[in-house]
Coordinates of C-alpha atoms in Angstrom, one line a residue:
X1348 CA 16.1 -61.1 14.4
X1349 CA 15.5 -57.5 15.9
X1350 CA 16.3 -56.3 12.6
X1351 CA 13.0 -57.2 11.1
X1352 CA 11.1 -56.2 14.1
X1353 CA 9.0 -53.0 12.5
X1354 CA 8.0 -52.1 9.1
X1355 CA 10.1 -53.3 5.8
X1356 CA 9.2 -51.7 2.5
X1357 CA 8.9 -53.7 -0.4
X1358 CA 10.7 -51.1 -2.8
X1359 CA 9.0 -50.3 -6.0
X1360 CA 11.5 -50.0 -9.1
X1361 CA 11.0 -46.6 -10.9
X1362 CA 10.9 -46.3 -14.4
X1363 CA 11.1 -44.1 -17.0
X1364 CA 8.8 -43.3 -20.1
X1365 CA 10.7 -45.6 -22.1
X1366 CA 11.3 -48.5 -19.5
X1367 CA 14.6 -47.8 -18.1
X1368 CA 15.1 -47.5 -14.7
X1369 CA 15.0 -44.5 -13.1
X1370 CA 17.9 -43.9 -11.0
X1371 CA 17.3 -40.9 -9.7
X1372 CA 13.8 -41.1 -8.4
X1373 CA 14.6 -44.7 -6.9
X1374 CA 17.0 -42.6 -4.6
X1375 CA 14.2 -40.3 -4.1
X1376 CA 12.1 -43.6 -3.3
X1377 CA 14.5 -44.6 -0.8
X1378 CA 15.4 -41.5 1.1
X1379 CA 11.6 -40.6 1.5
X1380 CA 11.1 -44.3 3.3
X1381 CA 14.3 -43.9 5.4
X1382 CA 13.3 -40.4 6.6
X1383 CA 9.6 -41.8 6.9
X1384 CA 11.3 -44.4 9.1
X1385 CA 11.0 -47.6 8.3
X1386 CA 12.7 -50.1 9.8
X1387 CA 14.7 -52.2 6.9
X1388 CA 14.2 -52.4 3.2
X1389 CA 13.3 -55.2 0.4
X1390 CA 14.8 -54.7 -3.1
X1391 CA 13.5 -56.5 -5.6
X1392 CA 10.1 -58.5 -4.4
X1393 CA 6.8 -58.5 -6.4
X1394 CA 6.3 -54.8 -5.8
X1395 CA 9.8 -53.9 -7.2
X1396 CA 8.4 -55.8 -10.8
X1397 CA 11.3 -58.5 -10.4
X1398 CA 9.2 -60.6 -12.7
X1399 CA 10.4 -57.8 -15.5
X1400 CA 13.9 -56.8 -14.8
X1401 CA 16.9 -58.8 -16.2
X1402 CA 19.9 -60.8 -13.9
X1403 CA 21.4 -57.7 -14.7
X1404 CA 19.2 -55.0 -13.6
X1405 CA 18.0 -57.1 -10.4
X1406 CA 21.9 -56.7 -9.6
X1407 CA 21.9 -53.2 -11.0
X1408 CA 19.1 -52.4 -8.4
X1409 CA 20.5 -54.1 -5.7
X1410 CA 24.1 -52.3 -5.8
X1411 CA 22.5 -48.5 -6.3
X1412 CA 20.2 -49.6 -3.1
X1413 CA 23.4 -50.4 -1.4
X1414 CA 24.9 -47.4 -2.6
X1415 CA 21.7 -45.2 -1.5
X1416 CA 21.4 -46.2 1.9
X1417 CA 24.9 -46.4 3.3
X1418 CA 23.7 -48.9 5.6
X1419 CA 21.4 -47.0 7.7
X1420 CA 18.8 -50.1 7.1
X1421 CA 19.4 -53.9 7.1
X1422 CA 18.6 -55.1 3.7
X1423 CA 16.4 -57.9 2.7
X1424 CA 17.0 -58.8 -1.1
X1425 CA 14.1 -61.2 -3.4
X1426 CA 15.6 -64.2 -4.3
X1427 CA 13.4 -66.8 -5.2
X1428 CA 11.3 -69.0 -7.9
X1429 CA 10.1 -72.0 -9.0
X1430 CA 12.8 -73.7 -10.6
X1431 CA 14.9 -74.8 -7.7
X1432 CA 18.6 -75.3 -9.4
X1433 CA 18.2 -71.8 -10.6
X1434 CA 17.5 -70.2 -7.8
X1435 CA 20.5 -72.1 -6.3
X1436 CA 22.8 -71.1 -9.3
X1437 CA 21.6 -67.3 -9.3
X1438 CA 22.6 -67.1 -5.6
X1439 CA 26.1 -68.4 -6.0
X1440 CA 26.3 -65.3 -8.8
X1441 CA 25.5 -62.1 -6.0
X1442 CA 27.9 -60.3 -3.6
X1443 CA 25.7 -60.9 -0.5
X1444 CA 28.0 -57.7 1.4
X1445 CA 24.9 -55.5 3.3
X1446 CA 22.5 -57.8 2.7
X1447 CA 21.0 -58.9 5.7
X1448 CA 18.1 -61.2 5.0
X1449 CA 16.6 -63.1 1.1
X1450 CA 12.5 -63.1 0.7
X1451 CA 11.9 -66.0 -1.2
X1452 CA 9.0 -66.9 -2.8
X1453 CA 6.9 -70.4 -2.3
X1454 CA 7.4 -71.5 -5.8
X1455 CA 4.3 -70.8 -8.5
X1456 CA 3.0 -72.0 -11.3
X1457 CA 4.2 -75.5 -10.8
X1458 CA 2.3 -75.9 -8.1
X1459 CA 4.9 -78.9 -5.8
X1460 CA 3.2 -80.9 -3.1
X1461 CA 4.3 -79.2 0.3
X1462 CA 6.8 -82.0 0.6
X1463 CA 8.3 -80.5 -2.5
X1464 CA 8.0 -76.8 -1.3
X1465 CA 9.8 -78.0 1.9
X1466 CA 12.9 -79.6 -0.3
X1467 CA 13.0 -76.9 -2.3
X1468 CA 13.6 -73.9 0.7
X1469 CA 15.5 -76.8 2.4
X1470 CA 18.0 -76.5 -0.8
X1471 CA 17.8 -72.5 -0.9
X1472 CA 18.5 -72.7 3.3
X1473 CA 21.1 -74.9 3.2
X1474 CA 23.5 -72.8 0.6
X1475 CA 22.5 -69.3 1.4
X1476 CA 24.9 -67.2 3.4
X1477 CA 22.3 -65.4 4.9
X1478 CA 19.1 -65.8 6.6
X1479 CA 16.3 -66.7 4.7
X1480 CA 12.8 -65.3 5.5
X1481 CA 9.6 -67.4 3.5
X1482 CA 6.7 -66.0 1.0
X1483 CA 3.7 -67.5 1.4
X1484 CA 1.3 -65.6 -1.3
X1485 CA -1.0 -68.5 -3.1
X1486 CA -2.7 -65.3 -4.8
X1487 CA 0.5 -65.2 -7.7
X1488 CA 1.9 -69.0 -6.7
X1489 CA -0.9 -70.9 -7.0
X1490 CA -0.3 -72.9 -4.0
X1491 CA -0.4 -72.0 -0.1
X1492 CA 2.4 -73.0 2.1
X1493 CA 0.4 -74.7 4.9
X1494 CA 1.1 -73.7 8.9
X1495 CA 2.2 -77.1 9.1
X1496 CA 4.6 -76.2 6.3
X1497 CA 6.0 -72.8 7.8
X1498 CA 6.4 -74.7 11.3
X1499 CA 8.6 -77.9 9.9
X1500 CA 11.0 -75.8 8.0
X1501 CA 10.9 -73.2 11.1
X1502 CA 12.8 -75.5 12.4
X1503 CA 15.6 -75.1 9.8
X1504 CA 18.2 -73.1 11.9
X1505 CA 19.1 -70.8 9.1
X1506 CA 15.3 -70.0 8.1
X1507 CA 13.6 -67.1 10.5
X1508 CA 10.5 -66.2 9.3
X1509 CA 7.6 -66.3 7.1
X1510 CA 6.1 -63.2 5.3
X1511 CA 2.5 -64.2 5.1
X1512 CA 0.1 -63.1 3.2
X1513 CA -2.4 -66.1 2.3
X1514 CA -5.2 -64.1 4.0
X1515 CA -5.9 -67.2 5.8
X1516 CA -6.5 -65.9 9.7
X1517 CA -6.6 -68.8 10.8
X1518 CA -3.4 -70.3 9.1
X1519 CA -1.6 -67.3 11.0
X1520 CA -3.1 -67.9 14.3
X1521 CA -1.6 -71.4 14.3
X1522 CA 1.8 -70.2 13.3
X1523 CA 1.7 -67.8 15.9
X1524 CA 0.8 -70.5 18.7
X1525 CA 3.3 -72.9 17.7
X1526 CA 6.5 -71.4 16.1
X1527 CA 9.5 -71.2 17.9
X1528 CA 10.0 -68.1 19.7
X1529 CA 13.1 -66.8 17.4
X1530 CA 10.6 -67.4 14.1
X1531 CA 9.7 -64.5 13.0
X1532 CA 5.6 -63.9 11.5
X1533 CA 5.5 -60.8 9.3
X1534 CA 2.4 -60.1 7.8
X1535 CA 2.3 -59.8 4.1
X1536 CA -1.1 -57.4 3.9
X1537 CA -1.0 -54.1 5.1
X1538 CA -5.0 -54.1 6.3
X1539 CA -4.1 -56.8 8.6
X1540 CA -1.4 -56.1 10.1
X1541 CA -3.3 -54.6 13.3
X1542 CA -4.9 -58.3 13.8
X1543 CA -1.7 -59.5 13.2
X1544 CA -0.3 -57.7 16.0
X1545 CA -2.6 -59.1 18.3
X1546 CA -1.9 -62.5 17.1
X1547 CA 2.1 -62.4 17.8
X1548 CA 3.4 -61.1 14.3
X1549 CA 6.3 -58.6 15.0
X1550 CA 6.2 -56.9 11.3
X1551 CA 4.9 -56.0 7.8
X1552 CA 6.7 -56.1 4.7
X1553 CA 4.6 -53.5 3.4
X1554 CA 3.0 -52.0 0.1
X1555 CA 2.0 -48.6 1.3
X1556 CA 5.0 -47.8 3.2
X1557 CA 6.2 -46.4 -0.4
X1558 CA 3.8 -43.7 0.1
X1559 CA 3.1 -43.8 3.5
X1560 CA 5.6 -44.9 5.5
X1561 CA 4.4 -43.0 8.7
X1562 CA 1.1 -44.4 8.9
X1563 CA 2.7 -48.1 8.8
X1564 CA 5.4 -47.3 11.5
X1565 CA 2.3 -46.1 13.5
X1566 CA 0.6 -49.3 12.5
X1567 CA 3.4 -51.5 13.2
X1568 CA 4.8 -50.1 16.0
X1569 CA 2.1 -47.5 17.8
X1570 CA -0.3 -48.8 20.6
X1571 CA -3.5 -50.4 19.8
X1572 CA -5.3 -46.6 19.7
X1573 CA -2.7 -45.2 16.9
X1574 CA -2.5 -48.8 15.2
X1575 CA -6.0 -49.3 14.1
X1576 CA -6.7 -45.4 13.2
X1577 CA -3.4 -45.9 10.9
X1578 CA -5.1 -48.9 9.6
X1579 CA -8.5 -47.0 9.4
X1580 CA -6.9 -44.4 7.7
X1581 CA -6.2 -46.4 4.5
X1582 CA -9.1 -48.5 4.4
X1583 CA -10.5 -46.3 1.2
X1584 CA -7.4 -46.0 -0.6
X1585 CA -5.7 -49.5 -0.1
X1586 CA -8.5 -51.2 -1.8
X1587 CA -7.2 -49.2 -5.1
X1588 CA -3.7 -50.1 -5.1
X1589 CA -4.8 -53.7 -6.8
X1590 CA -7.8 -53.2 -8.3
X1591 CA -5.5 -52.8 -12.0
X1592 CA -2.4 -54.9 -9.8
X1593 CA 0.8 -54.4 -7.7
X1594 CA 2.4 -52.2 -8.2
X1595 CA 0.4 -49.9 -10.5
X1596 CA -1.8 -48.9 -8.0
X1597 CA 1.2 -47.5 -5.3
X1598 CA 3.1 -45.9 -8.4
X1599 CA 0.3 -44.1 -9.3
X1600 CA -0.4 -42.9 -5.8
X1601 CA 3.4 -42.1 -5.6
X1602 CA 3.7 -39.8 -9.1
X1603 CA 0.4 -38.0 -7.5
X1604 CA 2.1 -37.4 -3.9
X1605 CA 5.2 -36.5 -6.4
X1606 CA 7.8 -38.8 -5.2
X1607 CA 8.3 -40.7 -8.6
X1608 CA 6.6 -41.4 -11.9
X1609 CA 3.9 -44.3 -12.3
X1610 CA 5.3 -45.9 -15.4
X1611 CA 5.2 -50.1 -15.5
X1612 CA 6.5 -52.6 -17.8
X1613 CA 4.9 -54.5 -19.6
X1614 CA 2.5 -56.6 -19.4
X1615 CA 1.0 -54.5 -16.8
X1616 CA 0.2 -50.9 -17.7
X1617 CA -0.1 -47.4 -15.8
X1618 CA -3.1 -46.6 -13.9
X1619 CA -6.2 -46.3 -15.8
X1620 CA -7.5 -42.5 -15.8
X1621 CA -10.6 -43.5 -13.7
X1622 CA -8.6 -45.3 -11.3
X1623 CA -5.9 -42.6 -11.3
X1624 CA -8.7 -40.1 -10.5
X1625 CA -9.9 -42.5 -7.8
X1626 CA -6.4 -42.7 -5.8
X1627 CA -6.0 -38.9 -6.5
X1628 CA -9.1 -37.9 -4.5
X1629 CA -8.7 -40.9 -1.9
X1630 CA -5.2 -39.4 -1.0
X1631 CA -6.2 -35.9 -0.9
X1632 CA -8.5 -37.6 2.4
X1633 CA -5.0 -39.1 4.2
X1634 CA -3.6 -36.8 6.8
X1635 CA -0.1 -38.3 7.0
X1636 CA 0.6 -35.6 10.3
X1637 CA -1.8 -37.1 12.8
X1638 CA 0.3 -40.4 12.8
X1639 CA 3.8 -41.2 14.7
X1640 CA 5.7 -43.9 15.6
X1641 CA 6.4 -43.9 19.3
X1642 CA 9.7 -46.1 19.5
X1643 CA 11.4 -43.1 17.6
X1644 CA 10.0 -40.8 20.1

């Protein structure tokens, strides 16, 4: 479990004008996170637009990751949905080799009883070959996995943590007091993840690490001083990254700090030029220097 002790990205996918994905600056995406030094990465969640890419371009993703970082980082792939039997028949279909860890998704839009939410990672736990690590985010599913949710299947021995990010303080503080001790809480909003800290949670799977992967190692890893000014440092410009949704708001700010382009598919679209001015001027305020992680020290 030490593996996912520190910051995970959530990779964005970059594409190019005309929708295809952009090889090249996806290894520039990479290489500027693992020299930023985060601590593992996650291919293909919401911010990576998994809703958009084909079985075949989730796979093509996965392999050039792979490829990229030459196992310097544990890998955490998204694997996940709402239609159970899928999910179980799409997992029988990937070369699990370097991957460490699956982030699967509560299931949306059908909106199961928790009973059903607990069958349903129960049937993903039981067949995967690695450890599976939770996603509770009612914002896209439409349904919050309860505490009393995250703690029954905690007890699944092949299920070790929950990415939360229902916003519900509360909801986390009672995971925290009653999980096992090997069950990971990871917090699944960057602005939080100082409280989270204090609360037990021992990571992020992070948004802004794209761009700024310094300021969340300090966040996730500094001491109390350096992890609030990291969060402090981002209060103006995190706002921004969803006011037009993830991930148009981080691939604009990433195609203004020049590490790739800010092209989405469809049905989202690029950065609006107001809001693209916004995020401009709000990063032009973000000192990136004043920030360290001291476990790399």
């Amino acid at each position: 479990m030490e593996k996912f002790k520190g910051t995970g990205v959530a990779l964005v996918t970059p594409f190019n004008e005309d929708g295809s994905i952009d090889f090249p600056a996806l290894e520039k995406v990479i290489e500027h996170v693992i020299h930023g030094n985060v601590d593992y990465l996650v291919v293909q969640g919401t911010t990576g637009e998994s809703a958009t890419l084909s079985g075949t371009e989730k796979k093509q993703v996965l392999a050039f990751t792979r490829k990229i970082n030459r196992s310097r980082l544990p890998i955490v792939y998204g694997l996940g949905g709402n239609n159970t039997q899928s999910v179980l028949d799409e997992m029988d279909s990937i070369d699990f080799s370097e991957i460490d860890a699956i982030l699967s998704v509560s299931p949306y839009y059908n909106k199961p009883s928790q009973e059903g939410i607990v069958a349903h990672y129960r049937a993903i736990a039981d067949r995967c070959p690695v450890p599976v690590i939770l996603y509770n985010v009612p914002g896209r599913t439409a349904s919050n996995l309860t505490f009393q949710t995250s703690l029954q299947l905690a007890q699944h021995p092949n299920i070790i943590g929950v990415k939360e990010a229902s916003g519900n303080l509360e909801q986390c503080m009672r995971i925290a007091k009653d999980k096992p001790e090997d069950f990971l809480l990871i917090s699944g909003d960057d602005m939080i993840t100082t409280f989270m800290r204090s609360i037990g949670a021992e990571g992020v799977i992070s948004v802004m690490a794209n761009a700024y992967p310094e300021i969340m190692g300090s966040i996730i890893h500094g001491n109390a001083t350096y992890s609030k000014k990291g969060t402090f440092s981002l209060l103006d410009i995190n706002p921004l990254m969803y006011e037009e949704s993830n991930p148009v708001g981080v691939k604009c700010l990433m195609h203004h700090l020049g590490i790739c382009e800010e092209h989405v598919r469809l049905p989202l679209l690029k950065a609006s030029p107001d809001l693209s001015r916004r995020i401009k001027m709000a990063a032009e305020k973000v000192n990136t220097k004043q920030f360290y992680s001291p476990h790399l020290e």
